[in-house]
Amino acid sequence: MLESLAANIRLFLVVFFRCFALMETAPLLSASTVPQIAKVGLAFFSAAAVFPWVLAAGYPLPDSAVDYVLVVAGEVLIGLTLGFLLSMVFTVFQTAGQFFSLQMGFGASEVFDPLAQVELPLMGELLNLIALLVFISASGTGKFLYVGVAKSFESLRAVDLVAGRGQIVETLVRGLGGMFQSALTISFPILGSLLLVSITMGLLAKASPQIDILMMGFPLSIGVAFLVLFAALPFLMGAFERIIDAAIESVAVLVDGLGRVTP
């Protein structure tokens, strides 16, 4: 194995750089809390696992050093693109939590996300952590590595990325639309419950003006939202798994489609 790697080091570097770029943007693996040496090691072993098949299938490499650098840059771009497309799906859960954080009374509360290194609404971070748990329990990392590493090398090369750039933009735009649709679908049970609470509080304030609705509304909205969230959590986890599986499947379809763009 080592002799084969040494004899074909230029091809192995092409495979390694795609795998490493994928680890840098893939969900969970791209977190800053994951040591960089772990990402390099996982990328190396992933590249070593798929390298014999790539070598047997044949990957044409240019003789010119400039062209070779362009091929490596294209492989890095492929890895970044595939990882980014799946990372987009976790924005669905953050957006869903952001939709009803304001109605709950948590609009001003934000927490620091150690994975994304940004501040997120409290409920968005809660749903995001639940989605990461579902992603791990449903073997999402293994499925994504299969699509991003093994399956992508079967049909996708750097030149296909340039030829199929229109298809990538179409997938990105369709994914953004589906992201908001899925986020609204997830947040509808809590949004509807909070709407009923707001209507009830308004009718109560009209019937009994002496009642301090502001002091009653905040704890009631928070309590109802958490009650509905915990009651719907088993169904939400199933929806999370379906959304993640659909995202992985869409990436697989994109890889197959890009592989057919050029002969």
mmCIF file of N, CA, C and O in Angstrom, residues 19 21 27 33-34 38 41-42 52 54 62 75 89 97 105 110 140 150 154-155 158 170 195 210 250 252 262:
data_model
loop_
_atom_site.group_PDB
_atom_site.id
_atom_site.type_symbol
_atom_site.label_atom_id
_atom_site.label_comp_id
_atom_site.label_asym_id
_atom_site.label_seq_id
_atom_site.Cartn_x
_atom_site.Cartn_y
_atom_site.Cartn_z
ATOM 1 N N CYS A 19 -10.755 15.133 0.107
ATOM 2 C CA CYS A 19 -11.243 14.619 1.391
ATOM 3 C C CYS A 19 -11.020 15.637 2.505
ATOM 4 O O CYS A 19 -11.891 15.834 3.366
ATOM 5 N N ALA A 21 -10.788 18.957 2.254
ATOM 6 C CA ALA A 21 -11.726 20.065 2.087
ATOM 7 C C ALA A 21 -13.124 19.670 2.541
ATOM 8 O O ALA A 21 -13.866 20.476 3.105
ATOM 9 N N PRO A 27 -20.768 18.837 8.274
ATOM 10 C CA PRO A 27 -21.392 19.043 9.587
ATOM 11 C C PRO A 27 -20.687 18.235 10.663
ATOM 12 O O PRO A 27 -20.249 17.110 10.428
ATOM 13 N N THR A 33 -14.045 22.890 17.588
ATOM 14 C CA THR A 33 -13.701 22.065 18.738
ATOM 15 C C THR A 33 -13.049 20.747 18.334
ATOM 16 O O THR A 33 -12.440 20.078 19.170
ATOM 17 N N VAL A 34 -13.198 20.353 17.073
ATOM 18 C CA VAL A 34 -12.532 19.143 16.566
ATOM 19 C C VAL A 34 -11.089 19.509 16.238
ATOM 20 O O VAL A 34 -10.842 20.429 15.455
ATOM 21 N N ALA A 38 -6.997 15.800 13.951
ATOM 22 C CA ALA A 38 -8.000 14.749 13.754
ATOM 23 C C ALA A 38 -8.618 14.847 12.358
ATOM 24 O O ALA A 38 -8.869 13.818 11.714
ATOM 25 N N GLY A 41 -6.018 13.525 9.938
ATOM 26 C CA GLY A 41 -5.930 12.074 10.018
ATOM 27 C C GLY A 41 -7.115 11.379 9.371
ATOM 28 O O GLY A 41 -6.957 10.389 8.644
ATOM 29 N N LEU A 42 -8.336 11.899 9.631
ATOM 30 C CA LEU A 42 -9.525 11.300 9.020
ATOM 31 C C LEU A 42 -9.499 11.465 7.507
ATOM 32 O O LEU A 42 -9.882 10.543 6.765
ATOM 33 N N PRO A 52 -7.129 3.058 -3.798
ATOM 34 C CA PRO A 52 -6.969 1.928 -4.746
ATOM 35 C C PRO A 52 -8.032 1.902 -5.834
ATOM 36 O O PRO A 52 -7.737 1.575 -6.993
ATOM 37 N N VAL A 54 -9.676 4.554 -7.044
ATOM 38 C CA VAL A 54 -9.400 5.668 -7.961
ATOM 39 C C VAL A 54 -8.234 5.312 -8.879
ATOM 40 O O VAL A 54 -8.248 5.617 -10.083
ATOM 41 N N PRO A 62 -2.682 15.946 -15.554
ATOM 42 C CA PRO A 62 -1.899 16.686 -16.553
ATOM 43 C C PRO A 62 -0.405 16.637 -16.226
ATOM 44 O O PRO A 62 -0.002 16.459 -15.072
ATOM 45 N N GLU A 75 -10.395 20.036 -7.056
ATOM 46 C CA GLU A 75 -10.770 19.000 -6.091
ATOM 47 C C GLU A 75 -11.099 19.612 -4.730
ATOM 48 O O GLU A 75 -12.025 19.165 -4.050
ATOM 49 N N VAL A 89 -28.322 22.343 5.649
ATOM 50 C CA VAL A 89 -29.541 21.749 6.185
ATOM 51 C C VAL A 89 -29.694 22.085 7.663
ATOM 52 O O VAL A 89 -30.816 22.193 8.175
ATOM 53 N N GLY A 97 -36.115 27.617 15.027
ATOM 54 C CA GLY A 97 -36.107 28.132 16.393
ATOM 55 C C GLY A 97 -36.181 29.642 16.448
ATOM 56 O O GLY A 97 -36.787 30.218 17.364
ATOM 57 N N GLY A 105 -40.802 35.149 23.855
ATOM 58 C CA GLY A 105 -40.200 36.093 24.783
ATOM 59 C C GLY A 105 -38.705 35.925 24.901
ATOM 60 O O GLY A 105 -38.069 36.542 25.749
ATOM 61 N N GLU A 110 -29.579 35.244 23.294
ATOM 62 C CA GLU A 110 -28.761 34.539 22.329
ATOM 63 C C GLU A 110 -27.650 33.811 23.069
ATOM 64 O O GLU A 110 -27.201 34.239 24.130
ATOM 65 N N GLY A 140 -25.520 9.673 10.154
ATOM 66 C CA GLY A 140 -25.432 10.681 9.101
ATOM 67 C C GLY A 140 -24.013 10.916 8.629
ATOM 68 O O GLY A 140 -23.773 11.144 7.434
ATOM 69 N N ALA A 150 -16.614 8.227 -1.359
ATOM 70 C CA ALA A 150 -16.645 7.068 -2.258
ATOM 71 C C ALA A 150 -17.467 7.342 -3.510
ATOM 72 O O ALA A 150 -17.001 7.128 -4.639
ATOM 73 N N GLU A 154 -16.557 8.213 -7.934
ATOM 74 C CA GLU A 154 -17.027 7.328 -8.991
ATOM 75 C C GLU A 154 -17.433 8.102 -10.248
ATOM 76 O O GLU A 154 -17.288 7.597 -11.359
ATOM 77 N N SER A 155 -17.953 9.317 -10.060
ATOM 78 C CA SER A 155 -18.532 10.005 -11.217
ATOM 79 C C SER A 155 -18.150 11.473 -11.339
ATOM 80 O O SER A 155 -18.538 12.109 -12.315
ATOM 81 N N ALA A 158 -12.776 17.272 -11.292
ATOM 82 C CA ALA A 158 -12.685 18.728 -11.194
ATOM 83 C C ALA A 158 -13.288 19.414 -12.416
ATOM 84 O O ALA A 158 -13.947 20.446 -12.303
ATOM 85 N N GLU A 170 -28.470 25.996 -9.364
ATOM 86 C CA GLU A 170 -29.878 25.596 -9.277
ATOM 87 C C GLU A 170 -30.146 24.805 -7.990
ATOM 88 O O GLU A 170 -31.159 25.024 -7.312
ATOM 89 N N LEU A 195 -49.853 31.702 18.781
ATOM 90 C CA LEU A 195 -50.873 32.583 18.216
ATOM 91 C C LEU A 195 -52.170 32.485 19.008
ATOM 92 O O LEU A 195 -52.816 33.504 19.311
ATOM 93 N N GLN A 210 -58.290 45.335 34.170
ATOM 94 C CA GLN A 210 -57.515 45.462 35.390
ATOM 95 C C GLN A 210 -56.442 44.379 35.533
ATOM 96 O O GLN A 210 -55.562 44.481 36.389
ATOM 97 N N SER A 250 -30.083 14.515 -1.919
ATOM 98 C CA SER A 250 -29.966 15.564 -2.929
ATOM 99 C C SER A 250 -28.515 15.798 -3.327
ATOM 100 O O SER A 250 -28.220 16.064 -4.500
ATOM 101 N N ALA A 252 -26.242 13.427 -3.295
ATOM 102 C CA ALA A 252 -25.916 12.268 -4.132
ATOM 103 C C ALA A 252 -26.446 12.453 -5.551
ATOM 104 O O ALA A 252 -25.759 12.123 -6.532
ATOM 105 N N THR A 262 -20.125 15.963 -18.419
ATOM 106 C CA THR A 262 -19.037 15.770 -19.376
ATOM 107 C C THR A 262 -18.772 14.291 -19.524
ATOM 108 O O THR A 262 -18.909 13.508 -18.589
#
